[in-house]
Every structure is written in C-alpha cells, then in structure tokens.
Tab-separated table of N, CA and C in Angstrom:
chain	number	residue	atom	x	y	z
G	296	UNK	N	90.334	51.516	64.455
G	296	UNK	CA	91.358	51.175	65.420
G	296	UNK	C	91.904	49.761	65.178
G	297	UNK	N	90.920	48.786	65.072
G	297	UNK	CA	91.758	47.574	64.466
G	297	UNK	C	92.857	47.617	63.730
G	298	UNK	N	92.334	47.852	62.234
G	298	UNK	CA	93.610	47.756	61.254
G	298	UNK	C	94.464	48.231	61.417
G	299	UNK	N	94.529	49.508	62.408
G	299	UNK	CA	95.637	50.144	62.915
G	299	UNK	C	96.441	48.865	64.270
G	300	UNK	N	96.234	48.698	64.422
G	300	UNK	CA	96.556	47.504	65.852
G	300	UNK	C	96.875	46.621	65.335
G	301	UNK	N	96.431	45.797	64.579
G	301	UNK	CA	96.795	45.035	63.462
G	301	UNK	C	98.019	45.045	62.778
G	302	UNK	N	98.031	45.835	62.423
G	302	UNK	CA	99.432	46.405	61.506
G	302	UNK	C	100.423	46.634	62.637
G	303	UNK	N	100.382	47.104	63.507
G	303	UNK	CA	101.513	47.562	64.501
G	303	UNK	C	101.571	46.543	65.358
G	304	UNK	N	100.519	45.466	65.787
G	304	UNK	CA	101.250	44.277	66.276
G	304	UNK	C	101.525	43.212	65.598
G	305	UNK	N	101.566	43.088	64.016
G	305	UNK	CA	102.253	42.365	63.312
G	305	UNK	C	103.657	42.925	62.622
G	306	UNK	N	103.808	44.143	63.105
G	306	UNK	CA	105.270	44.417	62.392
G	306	UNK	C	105.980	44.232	63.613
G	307	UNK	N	105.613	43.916	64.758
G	307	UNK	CA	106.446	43.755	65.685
G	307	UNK	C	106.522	42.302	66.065
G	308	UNK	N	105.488	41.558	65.966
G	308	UNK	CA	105.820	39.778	65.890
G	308	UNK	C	107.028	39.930	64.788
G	309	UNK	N	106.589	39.924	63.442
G	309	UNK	CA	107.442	39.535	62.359
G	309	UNK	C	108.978	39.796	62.760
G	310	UNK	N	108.960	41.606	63.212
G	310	UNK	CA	110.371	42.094	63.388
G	310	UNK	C	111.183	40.609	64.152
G	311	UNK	N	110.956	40.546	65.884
G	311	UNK	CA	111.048	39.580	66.706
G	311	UNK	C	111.330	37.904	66.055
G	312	UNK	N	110.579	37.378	65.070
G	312	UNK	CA	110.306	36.216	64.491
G	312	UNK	C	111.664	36.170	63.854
G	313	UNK	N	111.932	37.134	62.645
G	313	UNK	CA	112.652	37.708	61.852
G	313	UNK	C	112.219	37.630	60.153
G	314	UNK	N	111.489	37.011	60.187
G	314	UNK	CA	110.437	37.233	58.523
G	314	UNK	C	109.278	36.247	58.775
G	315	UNK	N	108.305	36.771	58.281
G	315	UNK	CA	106.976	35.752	58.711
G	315	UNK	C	107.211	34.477	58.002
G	316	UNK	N	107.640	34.050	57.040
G	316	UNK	CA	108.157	32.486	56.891
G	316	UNK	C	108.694	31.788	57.690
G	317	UNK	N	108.901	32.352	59.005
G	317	UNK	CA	109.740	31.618	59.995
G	317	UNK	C	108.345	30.917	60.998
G	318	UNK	N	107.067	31.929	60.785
G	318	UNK	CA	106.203	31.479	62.087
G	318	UNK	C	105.469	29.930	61.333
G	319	UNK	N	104.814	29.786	62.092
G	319	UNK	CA	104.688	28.556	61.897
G	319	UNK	C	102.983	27.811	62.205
G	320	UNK	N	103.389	28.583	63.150
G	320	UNK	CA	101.632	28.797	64.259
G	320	UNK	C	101.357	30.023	64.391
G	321	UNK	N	99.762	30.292	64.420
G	321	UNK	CA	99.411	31.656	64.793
G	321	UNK	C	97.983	31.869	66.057
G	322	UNK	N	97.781	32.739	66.776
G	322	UNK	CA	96.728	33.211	67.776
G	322	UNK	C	96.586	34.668	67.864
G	323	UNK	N	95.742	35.192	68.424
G	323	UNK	CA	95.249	36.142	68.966
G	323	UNK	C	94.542	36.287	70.038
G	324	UNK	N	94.735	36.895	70.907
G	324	UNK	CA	93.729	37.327	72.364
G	324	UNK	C	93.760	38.661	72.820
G	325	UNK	N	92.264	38.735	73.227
G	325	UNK	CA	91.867	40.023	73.759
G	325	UNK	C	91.137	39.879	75.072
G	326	UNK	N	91.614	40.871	76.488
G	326	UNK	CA	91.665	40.880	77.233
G	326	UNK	C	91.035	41.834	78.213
G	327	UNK	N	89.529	41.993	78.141
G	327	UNK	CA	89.292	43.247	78.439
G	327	UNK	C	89.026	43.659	79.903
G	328	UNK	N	89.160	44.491	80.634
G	328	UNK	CA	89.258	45.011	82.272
G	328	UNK	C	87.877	44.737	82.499
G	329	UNK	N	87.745	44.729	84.039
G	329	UNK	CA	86.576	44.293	84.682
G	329	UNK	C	85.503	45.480	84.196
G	330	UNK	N	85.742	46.330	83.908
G	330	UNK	CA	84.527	47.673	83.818
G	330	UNK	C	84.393	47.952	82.045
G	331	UNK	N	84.952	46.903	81.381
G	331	UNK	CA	84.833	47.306	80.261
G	331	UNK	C	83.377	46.221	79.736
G	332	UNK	N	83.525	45.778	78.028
G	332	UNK	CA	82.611	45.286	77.391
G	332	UNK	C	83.445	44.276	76.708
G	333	UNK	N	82.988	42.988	76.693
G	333	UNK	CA	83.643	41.843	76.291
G	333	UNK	C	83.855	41.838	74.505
G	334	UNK	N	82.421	42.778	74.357
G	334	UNK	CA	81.817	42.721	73.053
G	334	UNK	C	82.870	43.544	72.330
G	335	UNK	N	83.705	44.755	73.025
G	335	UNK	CA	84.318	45.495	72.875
G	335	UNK	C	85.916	44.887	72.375
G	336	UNK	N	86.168	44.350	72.632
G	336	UNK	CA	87.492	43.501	72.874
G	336	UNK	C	87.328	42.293	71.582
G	337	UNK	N	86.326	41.616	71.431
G	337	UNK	CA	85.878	40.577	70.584
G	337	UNK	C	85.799	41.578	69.254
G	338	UNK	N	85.541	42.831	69.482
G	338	UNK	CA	85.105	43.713	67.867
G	338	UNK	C	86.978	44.099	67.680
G	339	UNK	N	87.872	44.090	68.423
G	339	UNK	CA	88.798	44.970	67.790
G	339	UNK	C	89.354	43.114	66.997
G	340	UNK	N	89.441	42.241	67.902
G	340	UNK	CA	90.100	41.036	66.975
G	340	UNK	C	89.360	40.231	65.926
G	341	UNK	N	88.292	40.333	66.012
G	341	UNK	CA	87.592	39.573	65.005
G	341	UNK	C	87.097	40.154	64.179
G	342	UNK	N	87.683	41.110	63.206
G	342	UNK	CA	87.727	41.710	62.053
G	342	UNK	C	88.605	41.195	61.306
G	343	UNK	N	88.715	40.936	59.579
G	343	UNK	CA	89.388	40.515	59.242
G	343	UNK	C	90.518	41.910	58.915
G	344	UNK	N	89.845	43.059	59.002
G	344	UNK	CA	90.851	44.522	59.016
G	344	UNK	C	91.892	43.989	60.531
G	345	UNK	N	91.697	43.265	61.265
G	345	UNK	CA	92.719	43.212	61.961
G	345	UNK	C	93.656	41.745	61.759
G	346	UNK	N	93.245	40.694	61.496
G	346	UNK	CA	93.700	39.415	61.295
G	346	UNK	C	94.434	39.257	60.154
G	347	UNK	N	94.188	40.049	58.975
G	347	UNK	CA	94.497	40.090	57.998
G	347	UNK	C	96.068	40.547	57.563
G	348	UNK	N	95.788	41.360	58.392
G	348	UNK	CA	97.759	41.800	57.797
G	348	UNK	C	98.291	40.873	58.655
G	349	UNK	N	97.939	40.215	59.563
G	349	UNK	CA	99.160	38.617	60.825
G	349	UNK	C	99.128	38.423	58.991
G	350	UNK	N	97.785	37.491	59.314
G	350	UNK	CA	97.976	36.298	58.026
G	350	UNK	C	98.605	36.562	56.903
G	351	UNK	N	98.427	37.859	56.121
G	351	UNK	CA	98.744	38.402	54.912
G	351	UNK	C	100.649	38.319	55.145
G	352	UNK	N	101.572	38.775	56.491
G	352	UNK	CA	102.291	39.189	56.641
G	352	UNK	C	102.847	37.212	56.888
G	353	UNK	N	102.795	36.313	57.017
G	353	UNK	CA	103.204	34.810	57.245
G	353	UNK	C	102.706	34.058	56.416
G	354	UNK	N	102.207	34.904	55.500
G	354	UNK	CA	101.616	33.992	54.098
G	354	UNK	C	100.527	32.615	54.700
G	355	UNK	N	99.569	33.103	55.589
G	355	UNK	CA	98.892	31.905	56.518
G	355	UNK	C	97.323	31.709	55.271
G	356	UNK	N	97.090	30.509	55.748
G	356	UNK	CA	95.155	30.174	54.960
G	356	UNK	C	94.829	29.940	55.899
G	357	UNK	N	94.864	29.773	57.288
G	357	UNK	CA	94.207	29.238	58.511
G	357	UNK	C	93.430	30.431	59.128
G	358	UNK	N	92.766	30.195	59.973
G	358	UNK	CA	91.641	31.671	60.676
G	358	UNK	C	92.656	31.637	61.617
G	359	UNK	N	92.941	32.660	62.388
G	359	UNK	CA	94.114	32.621	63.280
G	359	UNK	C	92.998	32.141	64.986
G	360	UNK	N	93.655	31.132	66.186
G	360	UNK	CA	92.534	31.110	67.008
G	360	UNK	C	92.778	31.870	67.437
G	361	UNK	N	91.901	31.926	68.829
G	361	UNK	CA	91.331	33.014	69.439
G	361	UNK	C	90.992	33.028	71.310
G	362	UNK	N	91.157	34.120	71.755
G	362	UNK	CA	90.792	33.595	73.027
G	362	UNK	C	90.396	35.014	73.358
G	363	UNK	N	88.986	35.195	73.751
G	363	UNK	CA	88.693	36.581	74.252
G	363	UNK	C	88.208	36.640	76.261
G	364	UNK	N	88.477	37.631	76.826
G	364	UNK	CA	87.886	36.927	78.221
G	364	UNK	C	87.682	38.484	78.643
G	365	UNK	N	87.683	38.606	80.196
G	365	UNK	CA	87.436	39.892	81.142
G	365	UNK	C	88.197	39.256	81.840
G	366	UNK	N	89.453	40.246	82.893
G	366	UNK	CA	89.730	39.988	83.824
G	366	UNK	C	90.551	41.537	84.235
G	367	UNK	N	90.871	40.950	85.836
G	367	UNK	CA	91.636	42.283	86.543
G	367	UNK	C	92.836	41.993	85.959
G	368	UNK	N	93.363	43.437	86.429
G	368	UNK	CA	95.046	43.586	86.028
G	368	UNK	C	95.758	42.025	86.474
G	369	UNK	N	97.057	41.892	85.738
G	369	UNK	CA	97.626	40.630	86.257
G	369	UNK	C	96.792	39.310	85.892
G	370	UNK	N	95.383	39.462	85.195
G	370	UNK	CA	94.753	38.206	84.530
G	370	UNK	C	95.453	37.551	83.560
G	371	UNK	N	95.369	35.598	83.392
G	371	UNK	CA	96.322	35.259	82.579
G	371	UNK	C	95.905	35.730	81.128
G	372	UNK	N	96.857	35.959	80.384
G	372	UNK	CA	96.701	36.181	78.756
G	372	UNK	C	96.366	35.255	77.855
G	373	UNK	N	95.950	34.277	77.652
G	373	UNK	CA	96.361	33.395	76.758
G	373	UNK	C	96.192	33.014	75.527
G	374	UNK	N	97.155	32.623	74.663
G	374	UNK	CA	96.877	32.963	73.050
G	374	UNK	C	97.136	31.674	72.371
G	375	UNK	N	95.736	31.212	72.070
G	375	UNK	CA	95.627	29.347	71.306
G	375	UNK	C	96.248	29.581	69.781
G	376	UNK	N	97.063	28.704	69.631
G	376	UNK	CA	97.751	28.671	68.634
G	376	UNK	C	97.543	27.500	68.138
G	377	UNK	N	97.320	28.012	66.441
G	377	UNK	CA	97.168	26.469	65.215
G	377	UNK	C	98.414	26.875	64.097
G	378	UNK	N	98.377	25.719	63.352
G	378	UNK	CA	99.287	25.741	61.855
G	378	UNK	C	98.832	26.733	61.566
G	379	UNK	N	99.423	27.701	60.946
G	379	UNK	CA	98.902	28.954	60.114
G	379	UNK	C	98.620	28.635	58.630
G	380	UNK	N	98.582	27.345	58.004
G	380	UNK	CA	98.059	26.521	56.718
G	380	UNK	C	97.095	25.881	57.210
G	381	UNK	N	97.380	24.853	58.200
G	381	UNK	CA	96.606	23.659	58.400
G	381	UNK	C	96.060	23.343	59.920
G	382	UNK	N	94.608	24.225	59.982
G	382	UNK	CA	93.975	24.242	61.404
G	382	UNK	C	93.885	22.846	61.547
G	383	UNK	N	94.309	21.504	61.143
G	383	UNK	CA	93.867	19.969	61.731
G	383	UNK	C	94.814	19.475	62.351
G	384	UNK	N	95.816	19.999	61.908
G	384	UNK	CA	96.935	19.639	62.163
G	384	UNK	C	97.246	19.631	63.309
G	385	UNK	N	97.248	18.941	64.178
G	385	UNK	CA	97.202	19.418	65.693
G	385	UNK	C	99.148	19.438	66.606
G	386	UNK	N	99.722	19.242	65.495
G	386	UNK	CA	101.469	19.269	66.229
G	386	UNK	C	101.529	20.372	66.570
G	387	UNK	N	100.839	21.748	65.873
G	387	UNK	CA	100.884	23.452	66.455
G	387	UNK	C	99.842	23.564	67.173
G	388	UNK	N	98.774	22.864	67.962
G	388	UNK	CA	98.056	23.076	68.458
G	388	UNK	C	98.954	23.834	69.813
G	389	UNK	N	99.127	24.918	69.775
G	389	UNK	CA	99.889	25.619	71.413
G	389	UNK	C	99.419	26.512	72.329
G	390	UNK	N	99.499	27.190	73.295
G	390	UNK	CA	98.737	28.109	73.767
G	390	UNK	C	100.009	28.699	74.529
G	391	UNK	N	99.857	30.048	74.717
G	391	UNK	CA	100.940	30.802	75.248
G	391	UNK	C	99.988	31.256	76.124
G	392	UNK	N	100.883	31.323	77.499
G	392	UNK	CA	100.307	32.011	78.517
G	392	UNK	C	101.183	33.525	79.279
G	393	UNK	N	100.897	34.469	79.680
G	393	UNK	CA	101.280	35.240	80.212
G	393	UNK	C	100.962	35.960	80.861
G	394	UNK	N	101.059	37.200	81.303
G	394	UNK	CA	100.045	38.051	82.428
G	394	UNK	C	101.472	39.403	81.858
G	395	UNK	N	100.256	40.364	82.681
G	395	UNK	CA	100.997	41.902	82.961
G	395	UNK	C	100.371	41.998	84.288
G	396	UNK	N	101.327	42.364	84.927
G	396	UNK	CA	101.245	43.073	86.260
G	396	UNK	C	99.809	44.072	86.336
G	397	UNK	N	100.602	45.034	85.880
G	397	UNK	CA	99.249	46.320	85.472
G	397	UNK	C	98.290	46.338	84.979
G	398	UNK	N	98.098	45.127	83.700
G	398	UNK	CA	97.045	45.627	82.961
G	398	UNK	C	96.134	44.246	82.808
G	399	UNK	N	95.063	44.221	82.235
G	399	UNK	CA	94.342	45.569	81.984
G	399	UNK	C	93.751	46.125	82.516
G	400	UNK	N	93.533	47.490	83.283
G	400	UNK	CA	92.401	48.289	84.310
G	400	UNK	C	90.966	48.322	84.178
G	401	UNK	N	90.859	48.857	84.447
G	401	UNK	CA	89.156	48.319	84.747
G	401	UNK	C	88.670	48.749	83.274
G	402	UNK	N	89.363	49.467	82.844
G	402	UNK	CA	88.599	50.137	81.304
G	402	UNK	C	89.908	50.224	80.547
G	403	UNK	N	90.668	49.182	80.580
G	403	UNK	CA	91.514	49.021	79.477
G	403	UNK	C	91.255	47.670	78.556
G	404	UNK	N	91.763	47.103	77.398
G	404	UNK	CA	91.706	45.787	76.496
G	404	UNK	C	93.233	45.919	76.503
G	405	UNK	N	93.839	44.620	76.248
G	405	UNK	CA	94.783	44.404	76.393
G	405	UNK	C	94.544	43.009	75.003
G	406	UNK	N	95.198	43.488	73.883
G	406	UNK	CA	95.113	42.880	72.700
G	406	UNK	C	96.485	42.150	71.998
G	407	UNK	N	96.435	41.317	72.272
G	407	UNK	CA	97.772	40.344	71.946
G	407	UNK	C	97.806	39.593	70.531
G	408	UNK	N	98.970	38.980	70.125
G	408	UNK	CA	99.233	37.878	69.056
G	408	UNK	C	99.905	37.046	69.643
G	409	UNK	N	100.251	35.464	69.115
G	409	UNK	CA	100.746	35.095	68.947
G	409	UNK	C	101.901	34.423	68.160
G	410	UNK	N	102.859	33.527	68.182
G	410	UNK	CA	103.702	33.207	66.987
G	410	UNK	C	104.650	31.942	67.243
G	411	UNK	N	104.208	31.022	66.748
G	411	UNK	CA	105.460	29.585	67.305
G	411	UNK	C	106.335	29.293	65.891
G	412	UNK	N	107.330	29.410	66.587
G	412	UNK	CA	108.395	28.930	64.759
G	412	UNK	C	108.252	27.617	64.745
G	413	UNK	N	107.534	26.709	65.890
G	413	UNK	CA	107.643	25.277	65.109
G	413	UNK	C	106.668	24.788	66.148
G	414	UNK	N	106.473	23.472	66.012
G	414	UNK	CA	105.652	22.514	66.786
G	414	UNK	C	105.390	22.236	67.846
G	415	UNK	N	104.733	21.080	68.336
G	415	UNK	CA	105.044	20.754	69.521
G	415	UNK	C	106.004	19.317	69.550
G	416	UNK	N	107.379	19.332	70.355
G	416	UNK	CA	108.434	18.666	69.900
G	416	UNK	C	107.507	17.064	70.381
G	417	UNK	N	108.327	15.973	69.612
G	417	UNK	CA	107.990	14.951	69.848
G	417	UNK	C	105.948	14.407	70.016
G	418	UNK	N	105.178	15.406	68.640
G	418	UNK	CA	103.725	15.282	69.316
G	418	UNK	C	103.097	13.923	68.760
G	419	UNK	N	102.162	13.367	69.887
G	419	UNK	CA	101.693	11.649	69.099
G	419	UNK	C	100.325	11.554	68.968
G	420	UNK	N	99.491	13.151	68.768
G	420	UNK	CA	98.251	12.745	68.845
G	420	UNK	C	97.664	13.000	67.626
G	421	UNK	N	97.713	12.779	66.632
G	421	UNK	CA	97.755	12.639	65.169
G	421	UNK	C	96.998	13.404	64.989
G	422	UNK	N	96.054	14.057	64.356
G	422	UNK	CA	95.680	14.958	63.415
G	422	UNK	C	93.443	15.230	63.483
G	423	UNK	N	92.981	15.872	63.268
G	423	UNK	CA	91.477	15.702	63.180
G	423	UNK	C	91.294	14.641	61.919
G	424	UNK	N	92.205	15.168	60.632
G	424	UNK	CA	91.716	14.371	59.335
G	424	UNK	C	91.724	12.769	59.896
G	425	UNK	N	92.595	12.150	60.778
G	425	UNK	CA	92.467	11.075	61.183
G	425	UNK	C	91.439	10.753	61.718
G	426	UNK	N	90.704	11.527	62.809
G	426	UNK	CA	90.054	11.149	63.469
G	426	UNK	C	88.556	11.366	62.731
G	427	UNK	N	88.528	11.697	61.619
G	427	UNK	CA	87.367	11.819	60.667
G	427	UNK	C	86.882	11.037	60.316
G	428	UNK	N	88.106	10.402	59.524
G	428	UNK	CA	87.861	9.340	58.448
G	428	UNK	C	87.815	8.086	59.371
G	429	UNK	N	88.315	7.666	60.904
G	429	UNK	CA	87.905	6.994	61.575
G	429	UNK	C	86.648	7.286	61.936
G	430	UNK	N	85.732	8.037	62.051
G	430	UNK	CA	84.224	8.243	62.790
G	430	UNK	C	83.824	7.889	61.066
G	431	UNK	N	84.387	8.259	60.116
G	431	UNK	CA	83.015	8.447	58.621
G	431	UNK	C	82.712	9.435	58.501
G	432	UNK	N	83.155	10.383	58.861
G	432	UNK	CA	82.934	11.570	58.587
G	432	UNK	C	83.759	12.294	57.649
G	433	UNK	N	83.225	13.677	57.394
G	433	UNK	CA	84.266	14.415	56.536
G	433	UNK	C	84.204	16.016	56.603
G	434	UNK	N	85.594	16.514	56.292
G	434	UNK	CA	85.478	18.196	56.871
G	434	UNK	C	84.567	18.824	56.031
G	435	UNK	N	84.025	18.659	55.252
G	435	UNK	CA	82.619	19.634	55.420
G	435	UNK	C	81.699	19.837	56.398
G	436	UNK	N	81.110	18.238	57.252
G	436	UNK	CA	80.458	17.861	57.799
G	436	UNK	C	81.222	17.346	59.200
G	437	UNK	N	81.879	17.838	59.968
G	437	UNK	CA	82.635	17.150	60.796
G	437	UNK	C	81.837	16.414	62.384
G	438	UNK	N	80.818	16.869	62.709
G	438	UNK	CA	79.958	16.636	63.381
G	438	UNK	C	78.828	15.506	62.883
G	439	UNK	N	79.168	15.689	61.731
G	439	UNK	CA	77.636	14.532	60.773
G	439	UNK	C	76.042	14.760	61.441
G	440	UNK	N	75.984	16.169	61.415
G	440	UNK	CA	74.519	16.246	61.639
G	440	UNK	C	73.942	17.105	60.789
C-alpha cells in the first residue's frame, strides 16, 4: 500500500507544483484516528517504497521530515518541511498546517505531503553548519558524545 500512496500522492504534488524542480522543500505526515495504531500510520510513511518516488520525482538527497500523531476528525495536520538537498539549511525549515473536517475517523490514517517552492522570505537564523563549527563540533558527530 505504500508505494502505491506514494506514487499517487506525488503525481499529484508535482502535477499542482508544475515539475518537481520547482519544489524546494519537502515533508510528510501521517495522521491516524483515535481507534487506530500509531505504528500503523508510521509503517505506511517511513518506508523508503513510499518516500522515494517524492524524492526520486524533485531530484531531493534530504530524508523528507516527518510528523506522525493520533487524533479525532478535524485534528491539525501538520507537515515539517526541510531543503530537499540540504536538511541544515534552515531558510526551508516550514511546517504546513491544516485540518479536514471529517477525517480521520476513528479507524481511518490520513497520509499527507508536503511542498514549498521557496523559503522562508527574509530568514536570519543562519544555518546548523554555523552553529557547529561555533560549538567544535562536526556533522558526523553533532552532539559530540
């Protein structure tokens, strides 16, 4: 069921976008009803059979983020968005929020993407690689433990 979901909600970002060279940022969220399984919802997006055709389809190297939760119908949606090259980069750091009225029911998932054609306008909080090489640290080790 993923790769199938996958594929059909990335031909419909792209369509919308109008060619995946246009996106810029990418997310995913899954949303599952109060009577369902969280675990359930976390297995259809975190496959790379499902992530794979976004990324494959916007030419991305970044892991796309992520936001998985439980809630009633009308719960917010929300889908964290990074550079689809460069997860440090924090000018695409975005999050889209939304809701459906209806969904998801008590035993529905409600499985989303995201897609930003550009940044966040005017952003001044510079980057992780900055804040690395200020601590001494480095992205292998970004924590230094």
């Amino acid at each position: 069921m993923a790769p199938v979901l996958g594929e059909l909600l990335t031909g419909l970002i792209i369509n919308e976008a109008g060619s995946g060279d246009r996106v810029e940022a990418f997310g995913k969220s899954a949303v599952v009803g109060l009577d369902g399984e969280l675990e359930h919802a976390s297995a259809l997006i975190h496959t790379l059979h499902f992530g794979n055709h976004y990324r494959s389809a916007v030419n991305g190297k970044s892991y796309l983020a992520f936001n998985n939760t439980r809630g009633p119908a009308n719960a917010p949606i929300l889908i964290p968005m990074m550079g689809k090259n460069d997860e440090g980069s924090r000018e695409h750091y975005l999050t889209f929020q939304f809701n459906i009225n209806d969904a998801p029911f008590s035993d529905e998932i409600v499985i989303a993407l995201g897609a930003a054609l550009g940044g966040r306008p005017h952003h001044r909080i510079g980057n992780r690689y900055m804040d690395l090489k200020e601590l001494g640290h480095d992205q292998e080790n970004p924590a230094a433990v």
